[in-house]
PDB file of N, CA and C in Angstrom:
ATOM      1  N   UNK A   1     152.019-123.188  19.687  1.00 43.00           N
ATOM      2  CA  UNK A   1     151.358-122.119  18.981  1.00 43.00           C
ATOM      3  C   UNK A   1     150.012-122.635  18.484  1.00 43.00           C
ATOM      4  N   UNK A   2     148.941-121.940  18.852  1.00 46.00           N
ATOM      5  CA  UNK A   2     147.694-122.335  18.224  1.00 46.00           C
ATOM      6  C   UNK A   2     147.263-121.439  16.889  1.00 46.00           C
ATOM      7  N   UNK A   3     147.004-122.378  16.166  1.00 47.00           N
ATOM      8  CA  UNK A   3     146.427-121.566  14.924  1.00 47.00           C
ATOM      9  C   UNK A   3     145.157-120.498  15.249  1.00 47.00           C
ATOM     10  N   UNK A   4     145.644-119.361  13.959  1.00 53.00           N
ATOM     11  CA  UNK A   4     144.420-118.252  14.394  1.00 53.00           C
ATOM     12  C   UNK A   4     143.238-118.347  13.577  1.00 53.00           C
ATOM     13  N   UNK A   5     143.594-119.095  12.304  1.00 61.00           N
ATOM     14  CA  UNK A   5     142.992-119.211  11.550  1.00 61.00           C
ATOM     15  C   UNK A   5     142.013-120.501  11.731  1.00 61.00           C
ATOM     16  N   UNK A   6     140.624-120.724  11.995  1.00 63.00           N
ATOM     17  CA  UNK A   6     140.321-121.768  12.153  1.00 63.00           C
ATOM     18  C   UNK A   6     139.360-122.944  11.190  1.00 63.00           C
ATOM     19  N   UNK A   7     140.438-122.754   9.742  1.00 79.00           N
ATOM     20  CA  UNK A   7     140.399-123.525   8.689  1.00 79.00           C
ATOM     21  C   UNK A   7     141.832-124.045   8.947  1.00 79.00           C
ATOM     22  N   UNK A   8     143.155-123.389   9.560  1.00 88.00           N
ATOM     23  CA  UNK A   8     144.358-123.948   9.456  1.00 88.00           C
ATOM     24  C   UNK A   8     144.249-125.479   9.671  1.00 88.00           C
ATOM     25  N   UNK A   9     144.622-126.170   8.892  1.00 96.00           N
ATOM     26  CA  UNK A   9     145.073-127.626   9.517  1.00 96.00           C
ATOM     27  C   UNK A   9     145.900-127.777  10.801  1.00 96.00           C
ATOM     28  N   UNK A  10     145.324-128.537  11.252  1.00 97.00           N
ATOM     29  CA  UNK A  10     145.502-128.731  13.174  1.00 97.00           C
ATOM     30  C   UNK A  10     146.668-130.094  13.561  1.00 97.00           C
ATOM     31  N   UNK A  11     147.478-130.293  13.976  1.00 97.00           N
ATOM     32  CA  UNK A  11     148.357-131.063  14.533  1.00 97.00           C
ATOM     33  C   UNK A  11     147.125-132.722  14.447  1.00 97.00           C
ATOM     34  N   UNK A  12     147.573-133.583  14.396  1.00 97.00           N
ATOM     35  CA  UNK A  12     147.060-134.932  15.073  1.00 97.00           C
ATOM     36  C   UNK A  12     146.688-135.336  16.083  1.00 97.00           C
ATOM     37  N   UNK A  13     147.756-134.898  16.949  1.00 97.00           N
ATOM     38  CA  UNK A  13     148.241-135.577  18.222  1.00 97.00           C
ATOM     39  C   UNK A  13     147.161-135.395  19.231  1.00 97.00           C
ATOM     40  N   UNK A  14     146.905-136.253  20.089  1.00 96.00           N
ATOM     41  CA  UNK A  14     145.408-136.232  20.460  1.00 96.00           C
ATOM     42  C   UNK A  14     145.620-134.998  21.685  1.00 96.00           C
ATOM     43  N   UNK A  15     144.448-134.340  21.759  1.00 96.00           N
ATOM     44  CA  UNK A  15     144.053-132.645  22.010  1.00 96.00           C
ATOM     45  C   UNK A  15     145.025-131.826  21.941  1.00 96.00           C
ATOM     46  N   UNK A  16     145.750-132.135  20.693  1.00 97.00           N
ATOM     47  CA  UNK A  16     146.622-130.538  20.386  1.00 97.00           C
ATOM     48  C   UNK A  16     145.827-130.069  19.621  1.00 97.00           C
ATOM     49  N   UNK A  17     145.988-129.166  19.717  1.00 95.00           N
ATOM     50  CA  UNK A  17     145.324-127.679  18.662  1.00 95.00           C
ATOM     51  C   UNK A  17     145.883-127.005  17.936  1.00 95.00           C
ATOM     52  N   UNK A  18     147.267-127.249  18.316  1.00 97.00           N
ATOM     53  CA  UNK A  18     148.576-126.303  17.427  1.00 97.00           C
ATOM     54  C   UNK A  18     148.211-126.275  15.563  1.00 97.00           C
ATOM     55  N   UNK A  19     149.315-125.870  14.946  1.00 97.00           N
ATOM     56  CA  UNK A  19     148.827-125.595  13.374  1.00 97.00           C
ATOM     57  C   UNK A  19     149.415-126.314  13.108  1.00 97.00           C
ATOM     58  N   UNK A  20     149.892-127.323  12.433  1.00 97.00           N
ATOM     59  CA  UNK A  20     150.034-128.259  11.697  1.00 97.00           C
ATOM     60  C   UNK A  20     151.224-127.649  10.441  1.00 97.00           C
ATOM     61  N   UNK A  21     152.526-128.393  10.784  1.00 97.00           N
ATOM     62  CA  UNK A  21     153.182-127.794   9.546  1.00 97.00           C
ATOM     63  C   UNK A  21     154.259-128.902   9.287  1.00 97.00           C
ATOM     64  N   UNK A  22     154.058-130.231   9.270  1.00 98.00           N
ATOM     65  CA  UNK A  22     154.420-131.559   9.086  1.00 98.00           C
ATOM     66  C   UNK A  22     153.561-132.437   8.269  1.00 98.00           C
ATOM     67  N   UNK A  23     153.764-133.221   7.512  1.00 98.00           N
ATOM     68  CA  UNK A  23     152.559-134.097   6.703  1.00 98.00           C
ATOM     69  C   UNK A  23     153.425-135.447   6.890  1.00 98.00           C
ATOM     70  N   UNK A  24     153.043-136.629   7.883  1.00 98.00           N
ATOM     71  CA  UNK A  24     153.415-137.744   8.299  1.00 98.00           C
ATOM     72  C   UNK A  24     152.721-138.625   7.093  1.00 98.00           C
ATOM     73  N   UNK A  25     153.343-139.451   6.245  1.00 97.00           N
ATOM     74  CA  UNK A  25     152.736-139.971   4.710  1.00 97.00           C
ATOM     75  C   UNK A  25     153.128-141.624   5.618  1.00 97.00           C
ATOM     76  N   UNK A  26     151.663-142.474   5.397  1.00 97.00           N
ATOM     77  CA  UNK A  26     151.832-143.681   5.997  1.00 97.00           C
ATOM     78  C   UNK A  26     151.022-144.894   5.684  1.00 97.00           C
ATOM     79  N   UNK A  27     151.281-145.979   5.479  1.00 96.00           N
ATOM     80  CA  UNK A  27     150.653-146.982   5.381  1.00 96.00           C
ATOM     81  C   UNK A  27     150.754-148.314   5.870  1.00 96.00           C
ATOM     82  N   UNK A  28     149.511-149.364   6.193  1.00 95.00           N
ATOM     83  CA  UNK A  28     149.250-150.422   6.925  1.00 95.00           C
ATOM     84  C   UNK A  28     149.553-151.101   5.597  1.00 95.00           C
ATOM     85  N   UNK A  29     150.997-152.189   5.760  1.00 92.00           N
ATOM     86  CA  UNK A  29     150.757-152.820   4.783  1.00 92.00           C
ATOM     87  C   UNK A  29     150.137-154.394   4.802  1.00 92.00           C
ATOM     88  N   UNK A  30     149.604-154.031   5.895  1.00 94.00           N
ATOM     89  CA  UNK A  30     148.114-155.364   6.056  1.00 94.00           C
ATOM     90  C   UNK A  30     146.755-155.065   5.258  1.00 94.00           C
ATOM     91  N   UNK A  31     146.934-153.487   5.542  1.00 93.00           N
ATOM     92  CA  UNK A  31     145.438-152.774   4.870  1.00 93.00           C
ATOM     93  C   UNK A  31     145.434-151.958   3.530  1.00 93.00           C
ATOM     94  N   UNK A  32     146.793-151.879   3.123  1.00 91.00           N
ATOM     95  CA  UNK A  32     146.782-150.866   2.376  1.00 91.00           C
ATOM     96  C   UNK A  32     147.439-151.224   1.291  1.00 91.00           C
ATOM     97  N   UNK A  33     147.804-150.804  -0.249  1.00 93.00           N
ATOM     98  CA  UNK A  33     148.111-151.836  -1.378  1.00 93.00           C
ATOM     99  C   UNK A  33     149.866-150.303  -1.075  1.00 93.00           C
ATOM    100  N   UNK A  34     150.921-151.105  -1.438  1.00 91.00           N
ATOM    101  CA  UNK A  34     152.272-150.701  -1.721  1.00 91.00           C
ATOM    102  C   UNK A  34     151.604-148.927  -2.211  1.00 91.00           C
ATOM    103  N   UNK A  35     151.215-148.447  -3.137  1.00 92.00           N
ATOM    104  CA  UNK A  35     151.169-146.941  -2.977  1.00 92.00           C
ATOM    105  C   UNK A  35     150.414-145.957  -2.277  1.00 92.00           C
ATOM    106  N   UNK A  36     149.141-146.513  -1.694  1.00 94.00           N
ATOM    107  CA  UNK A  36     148.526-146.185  -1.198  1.00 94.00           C
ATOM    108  C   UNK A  36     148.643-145.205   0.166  1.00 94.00           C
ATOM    109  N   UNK A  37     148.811-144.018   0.687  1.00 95.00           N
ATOM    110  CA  UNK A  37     149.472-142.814   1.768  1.00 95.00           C
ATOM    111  C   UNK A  37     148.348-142.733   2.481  1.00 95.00           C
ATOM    112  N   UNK A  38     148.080-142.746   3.626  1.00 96.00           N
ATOM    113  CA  UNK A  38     147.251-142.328   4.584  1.00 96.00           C
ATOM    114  C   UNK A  38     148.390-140.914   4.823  1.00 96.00           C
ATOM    115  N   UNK A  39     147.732-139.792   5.639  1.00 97.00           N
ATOM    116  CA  UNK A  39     148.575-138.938   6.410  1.00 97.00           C
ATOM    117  C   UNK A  39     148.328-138.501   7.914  1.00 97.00           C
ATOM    118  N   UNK A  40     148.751-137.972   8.639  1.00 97.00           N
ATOM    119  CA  UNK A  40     148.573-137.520  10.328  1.00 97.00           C
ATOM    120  C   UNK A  40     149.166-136.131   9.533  1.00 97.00           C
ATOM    121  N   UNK A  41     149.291-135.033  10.549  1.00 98.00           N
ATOM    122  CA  UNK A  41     149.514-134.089  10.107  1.00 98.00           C
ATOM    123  C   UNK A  41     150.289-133.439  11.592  1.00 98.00           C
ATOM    124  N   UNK A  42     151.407-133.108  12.025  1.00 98.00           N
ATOM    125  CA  UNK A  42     151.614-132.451  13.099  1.00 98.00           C
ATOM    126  C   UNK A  42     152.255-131.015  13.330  1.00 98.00           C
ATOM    127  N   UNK A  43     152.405-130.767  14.780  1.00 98.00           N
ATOM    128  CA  UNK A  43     153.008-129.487  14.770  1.00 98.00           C
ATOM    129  C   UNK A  43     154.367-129.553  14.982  1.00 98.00           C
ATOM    130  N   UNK A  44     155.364-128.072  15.066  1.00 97.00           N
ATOM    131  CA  UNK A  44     156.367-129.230  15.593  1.00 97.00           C
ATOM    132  C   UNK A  44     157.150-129.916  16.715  1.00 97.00           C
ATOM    133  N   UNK A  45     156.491-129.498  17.898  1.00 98.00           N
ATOM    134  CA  UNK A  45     156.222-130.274  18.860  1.00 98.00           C
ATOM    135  C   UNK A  45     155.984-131.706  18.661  1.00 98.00           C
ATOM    136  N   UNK A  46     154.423-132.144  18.095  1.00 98.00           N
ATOM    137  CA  UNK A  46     154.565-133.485  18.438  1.00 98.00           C
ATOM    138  C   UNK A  46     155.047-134.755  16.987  1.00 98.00           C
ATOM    139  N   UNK A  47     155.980-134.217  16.111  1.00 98.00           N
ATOM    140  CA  UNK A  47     156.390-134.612  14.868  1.00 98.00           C
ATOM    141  C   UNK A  47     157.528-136.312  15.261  1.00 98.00           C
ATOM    142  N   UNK A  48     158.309-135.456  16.348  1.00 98.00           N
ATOM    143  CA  UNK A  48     158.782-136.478  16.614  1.00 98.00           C
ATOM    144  C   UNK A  48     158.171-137.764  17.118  1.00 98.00           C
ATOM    145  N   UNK A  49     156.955-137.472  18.212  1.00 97.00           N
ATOM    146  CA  UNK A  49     156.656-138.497  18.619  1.00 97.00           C
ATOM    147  C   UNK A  49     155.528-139.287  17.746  1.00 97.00           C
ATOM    148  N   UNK A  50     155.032-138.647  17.023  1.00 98.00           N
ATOM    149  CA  UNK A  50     153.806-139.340  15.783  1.00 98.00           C
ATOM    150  C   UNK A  50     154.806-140.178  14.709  1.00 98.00           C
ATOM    151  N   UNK A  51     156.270-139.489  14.665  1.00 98.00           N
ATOM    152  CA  UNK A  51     157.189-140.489  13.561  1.00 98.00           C
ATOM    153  C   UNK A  51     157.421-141.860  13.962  1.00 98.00           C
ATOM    154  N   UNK A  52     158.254-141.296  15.626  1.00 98.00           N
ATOM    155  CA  UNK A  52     158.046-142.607  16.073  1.00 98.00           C
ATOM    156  C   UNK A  52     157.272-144.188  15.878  1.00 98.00           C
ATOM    157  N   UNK A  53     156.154-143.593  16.557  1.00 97.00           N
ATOM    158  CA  UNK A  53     154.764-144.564  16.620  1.00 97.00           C
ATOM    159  C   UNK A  53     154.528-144.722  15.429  1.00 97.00           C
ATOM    160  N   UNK A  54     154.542-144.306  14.303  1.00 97.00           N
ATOM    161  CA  UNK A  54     154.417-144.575  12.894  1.00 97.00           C
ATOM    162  C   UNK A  54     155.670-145.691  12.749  1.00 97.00           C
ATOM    163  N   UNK A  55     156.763-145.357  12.852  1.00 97.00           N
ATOM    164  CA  UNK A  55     157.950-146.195  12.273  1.00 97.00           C
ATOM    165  C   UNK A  55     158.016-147.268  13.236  1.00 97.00           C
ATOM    166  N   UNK A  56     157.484-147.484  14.597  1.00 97.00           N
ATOM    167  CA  UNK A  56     157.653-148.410  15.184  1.00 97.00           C
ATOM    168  C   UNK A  56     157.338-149.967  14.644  1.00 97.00           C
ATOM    169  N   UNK A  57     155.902-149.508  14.051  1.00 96.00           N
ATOM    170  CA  UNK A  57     154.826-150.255  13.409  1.00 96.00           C
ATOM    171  C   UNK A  57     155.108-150.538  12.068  1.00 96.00           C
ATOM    172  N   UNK A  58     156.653-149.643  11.673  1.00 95.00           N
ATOM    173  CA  UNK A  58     156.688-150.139  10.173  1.00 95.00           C
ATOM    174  C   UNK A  58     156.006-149.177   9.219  1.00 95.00           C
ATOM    175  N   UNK A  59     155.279-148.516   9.932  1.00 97.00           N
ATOM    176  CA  UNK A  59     154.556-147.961   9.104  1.00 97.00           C
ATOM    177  C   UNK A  59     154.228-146.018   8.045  1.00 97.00           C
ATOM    178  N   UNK A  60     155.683-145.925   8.620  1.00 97.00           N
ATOM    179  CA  UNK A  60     155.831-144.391   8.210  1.00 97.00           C
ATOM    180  C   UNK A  60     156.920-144.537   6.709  1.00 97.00           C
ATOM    181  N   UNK A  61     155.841-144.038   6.168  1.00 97.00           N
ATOM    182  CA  UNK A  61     156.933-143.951   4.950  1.00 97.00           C
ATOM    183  C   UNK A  61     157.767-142.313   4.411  1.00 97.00           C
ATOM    184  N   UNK A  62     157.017-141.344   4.964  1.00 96.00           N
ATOM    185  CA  UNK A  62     157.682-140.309   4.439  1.00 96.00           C
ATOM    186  C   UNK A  62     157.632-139.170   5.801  1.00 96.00           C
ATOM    187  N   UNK A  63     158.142-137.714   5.904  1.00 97.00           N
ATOM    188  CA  UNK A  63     157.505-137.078   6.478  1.00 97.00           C
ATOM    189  C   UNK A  63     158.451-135.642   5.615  1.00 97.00           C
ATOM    190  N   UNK A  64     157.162-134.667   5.524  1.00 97.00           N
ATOM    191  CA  UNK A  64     157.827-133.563   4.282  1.00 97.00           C
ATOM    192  C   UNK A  64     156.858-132.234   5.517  1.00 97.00           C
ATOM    193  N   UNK A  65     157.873-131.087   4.892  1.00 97.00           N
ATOM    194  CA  UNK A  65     156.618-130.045   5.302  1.00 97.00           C
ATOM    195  C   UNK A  65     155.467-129.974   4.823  1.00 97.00           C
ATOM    196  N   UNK A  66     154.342-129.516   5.171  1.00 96.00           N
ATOM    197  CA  UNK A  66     153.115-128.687   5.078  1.00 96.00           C
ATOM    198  C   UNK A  66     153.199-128.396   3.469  1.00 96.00           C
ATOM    199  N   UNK A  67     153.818-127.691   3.470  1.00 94.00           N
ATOM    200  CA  UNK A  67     154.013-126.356   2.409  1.00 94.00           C
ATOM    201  C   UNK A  67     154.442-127.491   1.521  1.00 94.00           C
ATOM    202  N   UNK A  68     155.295-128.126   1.424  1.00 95.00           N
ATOM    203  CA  UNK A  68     156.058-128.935   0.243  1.00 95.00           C
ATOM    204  C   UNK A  68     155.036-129.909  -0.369  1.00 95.00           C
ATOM    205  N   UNK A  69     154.121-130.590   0.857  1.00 94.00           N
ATOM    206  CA  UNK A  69     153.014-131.648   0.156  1.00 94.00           C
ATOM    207  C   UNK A  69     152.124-131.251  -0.500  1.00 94.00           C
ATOM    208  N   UNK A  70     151.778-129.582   0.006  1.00 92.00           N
ATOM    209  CA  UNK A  70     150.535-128.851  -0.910  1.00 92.00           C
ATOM    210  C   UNK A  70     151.069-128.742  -2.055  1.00 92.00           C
ATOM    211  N   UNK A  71     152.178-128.017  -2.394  1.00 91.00           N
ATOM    212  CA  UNK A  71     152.735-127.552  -3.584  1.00 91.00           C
ATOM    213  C   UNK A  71     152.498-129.065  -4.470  1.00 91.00           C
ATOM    214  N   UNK A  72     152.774-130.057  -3.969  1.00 87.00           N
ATOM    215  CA  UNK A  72     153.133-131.299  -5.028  1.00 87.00           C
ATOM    216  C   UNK A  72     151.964-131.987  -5.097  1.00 87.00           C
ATOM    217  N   UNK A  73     151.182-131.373  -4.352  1.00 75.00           N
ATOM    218  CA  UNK A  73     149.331-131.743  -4.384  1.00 75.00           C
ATOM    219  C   UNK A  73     148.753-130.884  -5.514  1.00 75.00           C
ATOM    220  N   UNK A  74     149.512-129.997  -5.452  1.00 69.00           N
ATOM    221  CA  UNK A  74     148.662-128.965  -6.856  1.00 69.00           C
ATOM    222  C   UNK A  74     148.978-129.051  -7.709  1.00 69.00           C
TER     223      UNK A  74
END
């Protein structure tokens, strides 16, 4: 599904376009201090495979909906 809206937040995954309704929460802990969250953002198509490659590396610490990270962002 491609977003219609084209402010929607967009998937990660390299040339998807889909809407984004995953928030992948992650960090390098070579680069990054213990609290510190980078995020990827996917659709849900490619959620599984961005967790993956995140956790392979050690490096996925959370993954929540869209909707749930905004709410706890505001």
């Amino acid at each position: 599904m491609i977003g219609s809206d084209p402010d929607s937040p967009i998937c990660s995954a390299k040339a998807c376009r889909a809407e984004a309704v995953w928030v992948l929460a992650w960090n390098n802990p070579k680069l990054h201090t213990p609290e510190r969250r980078k995020t990827w953002l996917a659709c849900e198509e490619h959620r599984e495979h961005l967790s993956q490659f995140l956790g392979v590396r050690g490096f996925l610490k959370d993954v929540v909906s869209l909707e749930t990270w905004e709410s706890a962002d505001s």
